[in-house]
Amino acid sequence: MARTKEFDPDAALQSALELFWRRGYEATSMADLVEALGIGRASIYATFGNKHELYLKALERYAESQNPRLLAELSQPGPALPAVRAVVRRFGDEAASAQGRLNGCFITNTATELGPHDASAARRVERSWEYVETLLHSALVRAQAQGELPEDRDPLALARMLLTLMQGLRVIGKASQDGARLRDATEQALRLLD
């Protein structure tokens, strides 16, 4: 007879996500995971696989939790350009916040820590960025069709520039306490939408 799990796998995955997000992959040991999740090492392996597999599952959970908000923000009816501006400003504000400096963005953190040498992590980061780029591109195409964005602007190139800016804001926000730097960069980039 199979034993039933004596823990909530969903809650355990959320705990792993929060630990990895705070500490990073390399700085998190299996002993740290056992303590944070409150379950034995064998249960972690049986439920999630090894540390790397658990990390990737946590990364996917994080991306899935961010996507609905971004989709809602960028696909609301009406003028599209104010929504794009609001999203970019939100990223800048989050990057400049104390919480932004402490944790940053789990996707960005993964890109800088694991992206250069972990193909599985890099693929997941790229998928997340493609999703954000697609949402931005769609909103900018809508803005152009509605006459909000000049015809001579390339919505795809602008979406790529904004994605790069948003990720850069998060990287700089991790180490800088100069919120003006982030706000100035955000506002300069948004002028390209005029």
Coordinates of N, CA and C in Angstrom, one line a residue:
M1 N 0.8 -1.2 0.0 CA 0.0 0.0 0.0 C 0.9 1.2 0.0
A2 N 0.6 2.2 -0.9 CA 1.4 3.4 -1.0 C 1.1 4.3 0.1
R3 N 2.1 5.0 0.7 CA 2.0 5.9 1.7 C 1.5 7.3 1.1
T4 N 0.6 7.9 1.9 CA 0.2 9.3 1.4 C 1.2 10.3 1.9
K5 N 1.3 11.4 1.1 CA 2.3 12.4 1.5 C 1.8 13.1 2.8
E6 N 2.7 13.4 3.7 CA 2.4 14.0 5.0 C 2.7 15.5 4.9
F7 N 2.8 16.0 3.7 CA 3.0 17.5 3.6 C 2.3 17.9 2.3
D8 N 2.2 19.2 2.2 CA 1.5 19.8 1.0 C 2.6 20.2 0.0
P9 N 2.6 19.4 -1.1 CA 3.7 19.7 -2.1 C 3.6 21.1 -2.7
D10 N 2.4 21.7 -2.8 CA 2.3 23.1 -3.3 C 2.9 24.1 -2.3
A11 N 2.7 23.9 -1.1 CA 3.2 24.8 0.0 C 4.8 24.6 0.0
A12 N 5.2 23.3 -0.1 CA 6.7 23.1 -0.1 C 7.3 23.7 -1.3
L13 N 6.7 23.7 -2.5 CA 7.3 24.3 -3.7 C 7.3 25.8 -3.5
Q14 N 6.3 26.4 -2.9 CA 6.3 27.8 -2.6 C 7.4 28.2 -1.6
S15 N 7.7 27.4 -0.6 CA 8.8 27.6 0.3 C 10.1 27.5 -0.4
A16 N 10.3 26.6 -1.3 CA 11.5 26.4 -2.0 C 11.7 27.7 -2.9
L17 N 10.6 28.1 -3.6 CA 10.7 29.3 -4.4 C 11.2 30.5 -3.6
E18 N 10.6 30.7 -2.5 CA 11.0 31.9 -1.6 C 12.5 31.8 -1.2
L19 N 12.9 30.6 -0.8 CA 14.3 30.4 -0.4 C 15.3 30.6 -1.5
F20 N 15.0 30.0 -2.7 CA 15.9 30.1 -3.9 C 15.9 31.6 -4.3
W21 N 14.8 32.3 -4.3 CA 14.7 33.7 -4.7 C 15.5 34.5 -3.8
R22 N 15.5 34.3 -2.5 CA 16.3 35.1 -1.5 C 17.7 34.8 -1.6
R23 N 18.1 33.5 -1.7 CA 19.5 33.1 -1.6 C 20.2 32.8 -2.9
G24 N 19.5 32.4 -3.9 CA 20.1 32.0 -5.2 C 20.3 30.5 -5.1
Y25 N 20.6 29.9 -6.3 CA 20.8 28.5 -6.4 C 22.0 28.0 -5.7
E26 N 23.2 28.5 -6.0 CA 24.4 28.0 -5.4 C 24.4 28.2 -3.9
A27 N 23.9 29.2 -3.3 CA 24.0 29.5 -1.9 C 22.9 28.7 -1.1
T28 N 22.1 28.0 -1.8 CA 21.0 27.2 -1.1 C 21.5 25.7 -1.2
S29 N 21.6 25.1 0.0 CA 22.0 23.7 0.1 C 20.8 22.8 0.3
M30 N 21.0 21.6 0.1 CA 19.9 20.6 0.4 C 19.5 20.7 1.9
A31 N 20.4 20.9 2.7 CA 20.1 21.0 4.2 C 19.2 22.3 4.4
D32 N 19.5 23.4 3.7 CA 18.7 24.6 3.8 C 17.2 24.3 3.3
L33 N 17.1 23.5 2.2 CA 15.8 23.1 1.7 C 15.1 22.3 2.7
V34 N 15.7 21.3 3.2 CA 15.1 20.4 4.2 C 14.5 21.2 5.4
E35 N 15.3 22.2 5.9 CA 14.9 23.0 7.0 C 13.7 23.9 6.6
A36 N 13.8 24.6 5.4 CA 12.8 25.5 5.0 C 11.5 24.9 4.6
L37 N 11.6 23.7 4.0 CA 10.4 23.0 3.6 C 9.8 22.2 4.7
G38 N 10.6 21.9 5.7 CA 10.1 21.1 6.8 C 9.8 19.7 6.5
I39 N 10.5 19.1 5.5 CA 10.3 17.7 5.1 C 11.7 17.1 4.9
G40 N 11.7 15.8 4.9 CA 13.0 15.1 4.7 C 13.5 15.1 3.3
R41 N 14.8 14.9 3.2 CA 15.5 14.9 2.0 C 14.9 13.9 1.0
A42 N 14.6 12.7 1.5 CA 14.0 11.7 0.7 C 12.6 12.1 0.1
S43 N 11.9 12.8 0.9 CA 10.6 13.3 0.4 C 10.8 14.4 -0.7
I44 N 11.8 15.2 -0.5 CA 12.1 16.2 -1.5 C 12.5 15.5 -2.8
Y45 N 13.4 14.6 -2.8 CA 13.8 13.9 -4.0 C 12.6 13.1 -4.6
A46 N 11.8 12.5 -3.8 CA 10.6 11.7 -4.3 C 9.6 12.6 -5.0
T47 N 9.4 13.8 -4.5 CA 8.4 14.7 -4.9 C 8.8 15.6 -6.1
F48 N 10.0 16.1 -5.9 CA 10.5 17.2 -6.8 C 11.7 16.8 -7.7
G49 N 12.4 15.7 -7.3 CA 13.7 15.4 -7.9 C 14.8 16.0 -7.2
N50 N 15.9 16.2 -7.9 CA 17.1 16.8 -7.2 C 17.0 18.3 -7.0
K51 N 17.9 18.9 -6.4 CA 17.9 20.4 -6.2 C 17.7 21.2 -7.4
H52 N 18.4 20.8 -8.5 CA 18.2 21.5 -9.8 C 16.8 21.4 -10.3
E53 N 16.2 20.2 -10.3 CA 14.9 20.1 -10.7 C 13.9 20.9 -9.9
L54 N 14.1 20.9 -8.6 CA 13.3 21.7 -7.7 C 13.4 23.2 -8.0
Y55 N 14.6 23.6 -8.3 CA 14.9 25.0 -8.6 C 14.1 25.4 -9.9
L56 N 14.2 24.5 -10.9 CA 13.5 24.8 -12.2 C 12.0 24.8 -12.0
K57 N 11.4 24.0 -11.1 CA 10.0 24.0 -10.9 C 9.6 25.3 -10.1
A58 N 10.5 25.7 -9.2 CA 10.2 26.9 -8.5 C 10.3 28.1 -9.5
L59 N 11.2 28.1 -10.4 CA 11.3 29.2 -11.4 C 10.1 29.2 -12.3
E60 N 9.6 28.1 -12.7 CA 8.3 28.0 -13.5 C 7.2 28.6 -12.7
R61 N 7.1 28.2 -11.4 CA 6.0 28.7 -10.5 C 6.1 30.2 -10.5
Y62 N 7.3 30.7 -10.3 CA 7.4 32.2 -10.2 C 6.9 32.9 -11.5
A63 N 7.3 32.4 -12.7 CA 6.9 32.9 -13.9 C 5.4 32.9 -14.1
E64 N 4.8 31.7 -13.7 CA 3.4 31.6 -13.8 C 2.6 32.5 -12.9
S65 N 3.2 32.9 -11.8 CA 2.6 33.8 -10.9 C 2.6 35.2 -11.4
Q66 N 3.6 35.6 -12.1 CA 3.8 36.9 -12.7 C 3.0 37.2 -13.9
N67 N 2.8 36.1 -14.7 CA 2.2 36.3 -16.0 C 0.7 36.8 -16.0
P68 N -0.1 36.4 -15.1 CA -1.5 36.9 -15.2 C -1.6 38.4 -14.9
R69 N -0.8 38.9 -14.0 CA -0.8 40.3 -13.7 C -0.4 41.1 -14.9
L70 N 0.7 40.7 -15.5 CA 1.3 41.4 -16.7 C 0.3 41.4 -17.9
L71 N -0.3 40.2 -18.1 CA -1.3 40.1 -19.1 C -2.5 41.0 -18.9
A72 N -3.0 41.1 -17.7 CA -4.1 41.9 -17.3 C -3.7 43.4 -17.5
E73 N -2.5 43.8 -17.1 CA -2.1 45.2 -17.3 C -2.0 45.6 -18.7
L74 N -1.5 44.7 -19.6 CA -1.1 45.1 -21.0 C -2.3 44.8 -22.0
S75 N -3.3 44.1 -21.5 CA -4.4 43.8 -22.5 C -5.7 44.4 -22.1
Q76 N -5.7 45.3 -21.2 CA -6.9 46.0 -20.8 C -7.5 46.8 -22.0
P77 N -8.8 46.9 -22.1 CA -9.4 47.7 -23.2 C -9.0 49.1 -23.1
G78 N -9.1 49.8 -24.2 CA -8.9 51.2 -24.2 C -7.5 51.6 -24.7
P79 N -7.0 52.8 -24.4 CA -5.7 53.1 -24.9 C -4.6 52.2 -24.3
A80 N -3.7 51.8 -25.2 CA -2.6 50.8 -24.8 C -1.4 51.5 -24.3
L81 N -1.0 52.6 -24.8 CA 0.3 53.2 -24.4 C 0.3 53.6 -22.9
P82 N -0.7 54.1 -22.3 CA -0.7 54.3 -20.8 C -0.4 53.0 -20.0
A83 N -0.9 51.9 -20.5 CA -0.7 50.7 -19.8 C 0.8 50.2 -20.0
V84 N 1.4 50.4 -21.1 CA 2.8 50.1 -21.3 C 3.6 51.0 -20.4
R85 N 3.4 52.3 -20.4 CA 4.1 53.2 -19.6 C 4.0 52.8 -18.1
A86 N 2.8 52.4 -17.7 CA 2.6 52.0 -16.3 C 3.4 50.8 -15.9
V87 N 3.4 49.8 -16.8 CA 4.1 48.6 -16.5 C 5.6 48.9 -16.4
V88 N 6.2 49.7 -17.3 CA 7.6 50.0 -17.3 C 7.9 50.8 -16.0
R89 N 7.1 51.7 -15.6 CA 7.3 52.5 -14.4 C 7.2 51.6 -13.2
R90 N 6.3 50.6 -13.2 CA 6.1 49.7 -12.1 C 7.4 48.9 -11.9
F91 N 8.0 48.4 -13.0 CA 9.2 47.7 -12.9 C 10.3 48.5 -12.3
G92 N 10.4 49.8 -12.7 CA 11.4 50.7 -12.2 C 11.2 51.0 -10.7
D93 N 9.9 51.2 -10.3 CA 9.6 51.4 -8.9 C 10.0 50.2 -8.1
E94 N 9.6 49.0 -8.6 CA 9.9 47.8 -7.8 C 11.4 47.6 -7.7
A95 N 12.2 47.9 -8.7 CA 13.6 47.7 -8.7 C 14.2 48.7 -7.7
A96 N 13.7 49.9 -7.5 CA 14.2 50.9 -6.6 C 13.8 50.7 -5.2
S97 N 12.8 49.8 -5.0 CA 12.3 49.5 -3.6 C 13.3 48.7 -2.8
A98 N 13.1 48.8 -1.5 CA 13.9 48.0 -0.5 C 13.8 46.5 -0.8
Q99 N 12.5 46.1 -1.1 CA 12.3 44.7 -1.4 C 13.0 44.3 -2.7
G100 N 12.9 45.2 -3.7 CA 13.6 44.9 -5.0 C 15.1 44.8 -4.8
R101 N 15.7 45.6 -3.9 CA 17.1 45.4 -3.7 C 17.4 44.1 -2.9
L102 N 16.5 43.7 -2.1 CA 16.7 42.5 -1.3 C 16.6 41.2 -2.2
N103 N 15.5 41.1 -2.9 CA 15.3 39.9 -3.7 C 15.5 40.1 -5.1
G104 N 15.1 41.2 -5.7 CA 15.2 41.4 -7.1 C 14.1 40.6 -7.8
C105 N 14.3 40.2 -9.0 CA 13.4 39.4 -9.8 C 14.0 38.0 -9.9
F106 N 13.2 37.0 -9.6 CA 13.7 35.6 -9.7 C 14.2 35.2 -11.1
I107 N 13.5 35.7 -12.1 CA 13.9 35.4 -13.5 C 15.3 36.1 -13.8
T108 N 15.4 37.4 -13.4 CA 16.6 38.1 -13.6 C 17.8 37.5 -12.8
N109 N 17.5 37.2 -11.6 CA 18.5 36.5 -10.8 C 19.0 35.3 -11.4
T110 N 18.1 34.5 -11.9 CA 18.5 33.2 -12.6 C 19.3 33.5 -13.8
A111 N 18.9 34.5 -14.6 CA 19.7 34.8 -15.8 C 21.1 35.2 -15.5
T112 N 21.3 35.9 -14.4 CA 22.7 36.4 -14.1 C 23.5 35.3 -13.4
E113 N 22.8 34.4 -12.6 CA 23.5 33.4 -11.8 C 23.7 32.1 -12.7
L114 N 22.7 31.7 -13.3 CA 22.8 30.4 -14.0 C 22.7 30.4 -15.5
G115 N 22.2 31.5 -16.1 CA 22.0 31.6 -17.5 C 23.3 31.3 -18.3
P116 N 24.4 31.8 -17.9 CA 25.6 31.5 -18.8 C 26.1 30.1 -18.9
H117 N 25.7 29.2 -17.9 CA 26.2 27.9 -17.9 C 25.2 26.8 -17.7
D118 N 23.9 27.1 -17.6 CA 22.9 26.2 -17.3 C 21.8 26.3 -18.4
A119 N 21.8 25.4 -19.4 CA 20.9 25.5 -20.6 C 19.5 25.4 -20.2
S120 N 19.2 24.6 -19.2 CA 17.8 24.4 -18.8 C 17.2 25.7 -18.2
A121 N 18.0 26.3 -17.3 CA 17.6 27.5 -16.7 C 17.5 28.6 -17.7
A122 N 18.5 28.7 -18.6 CA 18.5 29.7 -19.6 C 17.3 29.6 -20.5
R123 N 16.9 28.4 -20.9 CA 15.6 28.2 -21.7 C 14.4 28.8 -21.0
R124 N 14.3 28.5 -19.7 CA 13.2 29.0 -18.9 C 13.2 30.5 -18.8
V125 N 14.3 31.1 -18.6 CA 14.5 32.6 -18.6 C 14.1 33.1 -20.0
E126 N 14.6 32.5 -21.0 CA 14.2 33.0 -22.4 C 12.7 32.9 -22.6
R127 N 12.1 31.9 -22.2 CA 10.6 31.7 -22.4 C 9.9 32.9 -21.7
S128 N 10.4 33.2 -20.5 CA 9.7 34.3 -19.7 C 9.9 35.6 -20.4
W129 N 11.1 35.8 -20.9 CA 11.4 37.1 -21.6 C 10.6 37.1 -22.9
E130 N 10.5 36.0 -23.6 CA 9.7 36.0 -24.9 C 8.2 36.4 -24.6
Y131 N 7.7 35.9 -23.5 CA 6.3 36.1 -23.1 C 6.1 37.6 -22.8
V132 N 7.0 38.2 -22.0 CA 6.9 39.7 -21.7 C 7.1 40.5 -23.0
E133 N 8.0 40.1 -23.8 CA 8.2 40.8 -25.1 C 7.0 40.7 -26.0
T134 N 6.4 39.6 -26.0 CA 5.2 39.4 -26.8 C 4.0 40.3 -26.3
L135 N 3.9 40.3 -25.0 CA 2.8 41.2 -24.4 C 3.1 42.6 -24.8
L136 N 4.3 43.1 -24.6 CA 4.7 44.5 -24.9 C 4.5 44.8 -26.4
H137 N 4.9 43.8 -27.2 CA 4.8 44.0 -28.7 C 3.3 44.1 -29.1
S138 N 2.5 43.3 -28.5 CA 1.0 43.3 -28.8 C 0.4 44.6 -28.4
A139 N 0.8 45.1 -27.2 CA 0.2 46.4 -26.7 C 0.7 47.5 -27.6
L140 N 2.0 47.5 -28.0 CA 2.5 48.6 -28.9 C 1.9 48.5 -30.3
V141 N 1.6 47.4 -30.8 CA 0.9 47.3 -32.1 C -0.5 47.9 -32.0
R142 N -1.2 47.5 -30.9 CA -2.5 48.1 -30.6 C -2.4 49.6 -30.5
A143 N -1.4 50.1 -29.8 CA -1.2 51.5 -29.6 C -1.0 52.2 -31.0
Q144 N -0.2 51.6 -31.8 CA 0.0 52.2 -33.1 C -1.3 52.2 -34.0
A145 N -2.0 51.1 -33.9 CA -3.3 51.0 -34.6 C -4.3 52.0 -34.2
Q146 N -4.2 52.4 -32.9 CA -5.1 53.3 -32.3 C -4.6 54.8 -32.4
G147 N -3.5 55.0 -33.1 CA -2.9 56.3 -33.3 C -2.2 56.9 -32.1
E148 N -1.9 56.0 -31.1 CA -1.1 56.5 -29.9 C 0.4 56.5 -30.2
L149 N 0.8 55.7 -31.0 CA 2.3 55.5 -31.3 C 2.5 55.9 -32.7
P150 N 3.5 56.8 -33.0 CA 3.8 57.2 -34.4 C 4.0 56.0 -35.3
E151 N 3.6 56.2 -36.5 CA 3.7 55.1 -37.6 C 5.2 54.8 -37.9
D152 N 6.1 55.7 -37.6 CA 7.5 55.4 -38.0 C 8.2 54.6 -36.9
R153 N 7.5 54.2 -35.8 CA 8.1 53.4 -34.8 C 7.9 51.9 -35.0
D154 N 8.9 51.1 -34.7 CA 8.8 49.7 -34.9 C 8.4 49.1 -33.5
P155 N 7.2 48.6 -33.4 CA 6.7 48.0 -32.2 C 7.5 46.9 -31.6
L156 N 8.0 46.0 -32.5 CA 8.8 44.9 -32.0 C 10.2 45.4 -31.5
A157 N 10.8 46.3 -32.2 CA 12.1 46.8 -31.7 C 11.9 47.6 -30.3
L158 N 10.8 48.3 -30.2 CA 10.5 49.0 -29.0 C 10.2 48.0 -27.9
A159 N 9.5 47.0 -28.1 CA 9.2 46.0 -27.1 C 10.5 45.3 -26.6
R160 N 11.4 45.1 -27.5 CA 12.7 44.5 -27.2 C 13.5 45.5 -26.3
M161 N 13.5 46.7 -26.7 CA 14.2 47.7 -25.9 C 13.6 47.9 -24.5
L162 N 12.3 47.9 -24.4 CA 11.7 48.0 -23.1 C 11.9 46.8 -22.2
L163 N 11.9 45.6 -22.8 CA 12.2 44.4 -22.1 C 13.7 44.5 -21.5
T164 N 14.6 44.9 -22.4 CA 16.0 45.0 -22.0 C 16.1 46.1 -20.9
L165 N 15.4 47.2 -21.0 CA 15.4 48.2 -20.0 C 14.9 47.6 -18.7
M166 N 13.8 46.9 -18.7 CA 13.1 46.4 -17.5 C 14.0 45.4 -16.8
Q167 N 14.7 44.6 -17.5 CA 15.6 43.6 -16.9 C 16.8 44.4 -16.4
G168 N 17.3 45.4 -17.1 CA 18.5 46.1 -16.6 C 18.1 46.9 -15.4
L169 N 16.9 47.4 -15.3 CA 16.5 48.1 -14.1 C 16.6 47.2 -12.9
R170 N 16.2 46.0 -13.1 CA 16.2 45.0 -12.0 C 17.6 44.6 -11.6
V171 N 18.5 44.6 -12.5 CA 19.9 44.2 -12.2 C 20.5 45.4 -11.4
I172 N 20.4 46.6 -11.9 CA 20.9 47.8 -11.3 C 20.3 48.0 -9.9
G173 N 19.0 47.8 -9.8 CA 18.3 47.9 -8.6 C 18.8 47.0 -7.4
K174 N 19.4 45.9 -7.8 CA 19.9 45.0 -6.8 C 21.1 45.6 -6.0
A175 N 21.9 46.4 -6.7 CA 23.1 46.9 -6.1 C 23.1 48.4 -5.8
S176 N 22.2 49.1 -6.4 CA 22.2 50.6 -6.3 C 21.1 51.1 -5.4
Q177 N 21.4 52.0 -4.5 CA 20.3 52.7 -3.7 C 19.9 54.0 -4.3
D178 N 20.4 54.3 -5.6 CA 20.1 55.5 -6.2 C 18.8 55.4 -7.1
G179 N 17.7 55.6 -6.5 CA 16.4 55.5 -7.2 C 16.3 56.5 -8.4
A180 N 17.0 57.6 -8.3 CA 17.0 58.6 -9.4 C 17.5 58.0 -10.6
R181 N 18.6 57.2 -10.5 CA 19.2 56.6 -11.7 C 18.1 55.7 -12.4
L182 N 17.4 55.0 -11.7 CA 16.4 54.1 -12.3 C 15.2 54.9 -12.8
R183 N 14.8 55.9 -12.1 CA 13.7 56.7 -12.6 C 14.1 57.5 -13.9
D184 N 15.3 58.1 -13.9 CA 15.8 58.8 -15.1 C 15.8 57.9 -16.3
A185 N 16.4 56.7 -16.1 CA 16.5 55.7 -17.2 C 15.1 55.4 -17.7
T186 N 14.2 55.1 -16.8 CA 12.8 54.8 -17.2 C 12.2 55.9 -18.0
E187 N 12.3 57.1 -17.5 CA 11.6 58.2 -18.2 C 12.2 58.5 -19.6
Q188 N 13.6 58.4 -19.7 CA 14.2 58.6 -21.0 C 13.8 57.6 -22.0
A189 N 13.7 56.3 -21.5 CA 13.2 55.2 -22.4 C 11.8 55.5 -22.9
L190 N 10.9 55.9 -22.0 CA 9.5 56.1 -22.3 C 9.3 57.2 -23.3
R191 N 10.3 58.2 -23.3 CA 10.2 59.3 -24.3 C 10.3 58.7 -25.7
L192 N 10.8 57.6 -25.9 CA 10.9 57.0 -27.3 C 9.5 56.6 -27.8
L193 N 8.6 56.5 -26.9 CA 7.2 56.2 -27.3 C 6.4 57.4 -27.7
D194 N 6.9 58.6 -27.5 CA 6.2 59.8 -27.9 C 6.2 60.0 -29.4

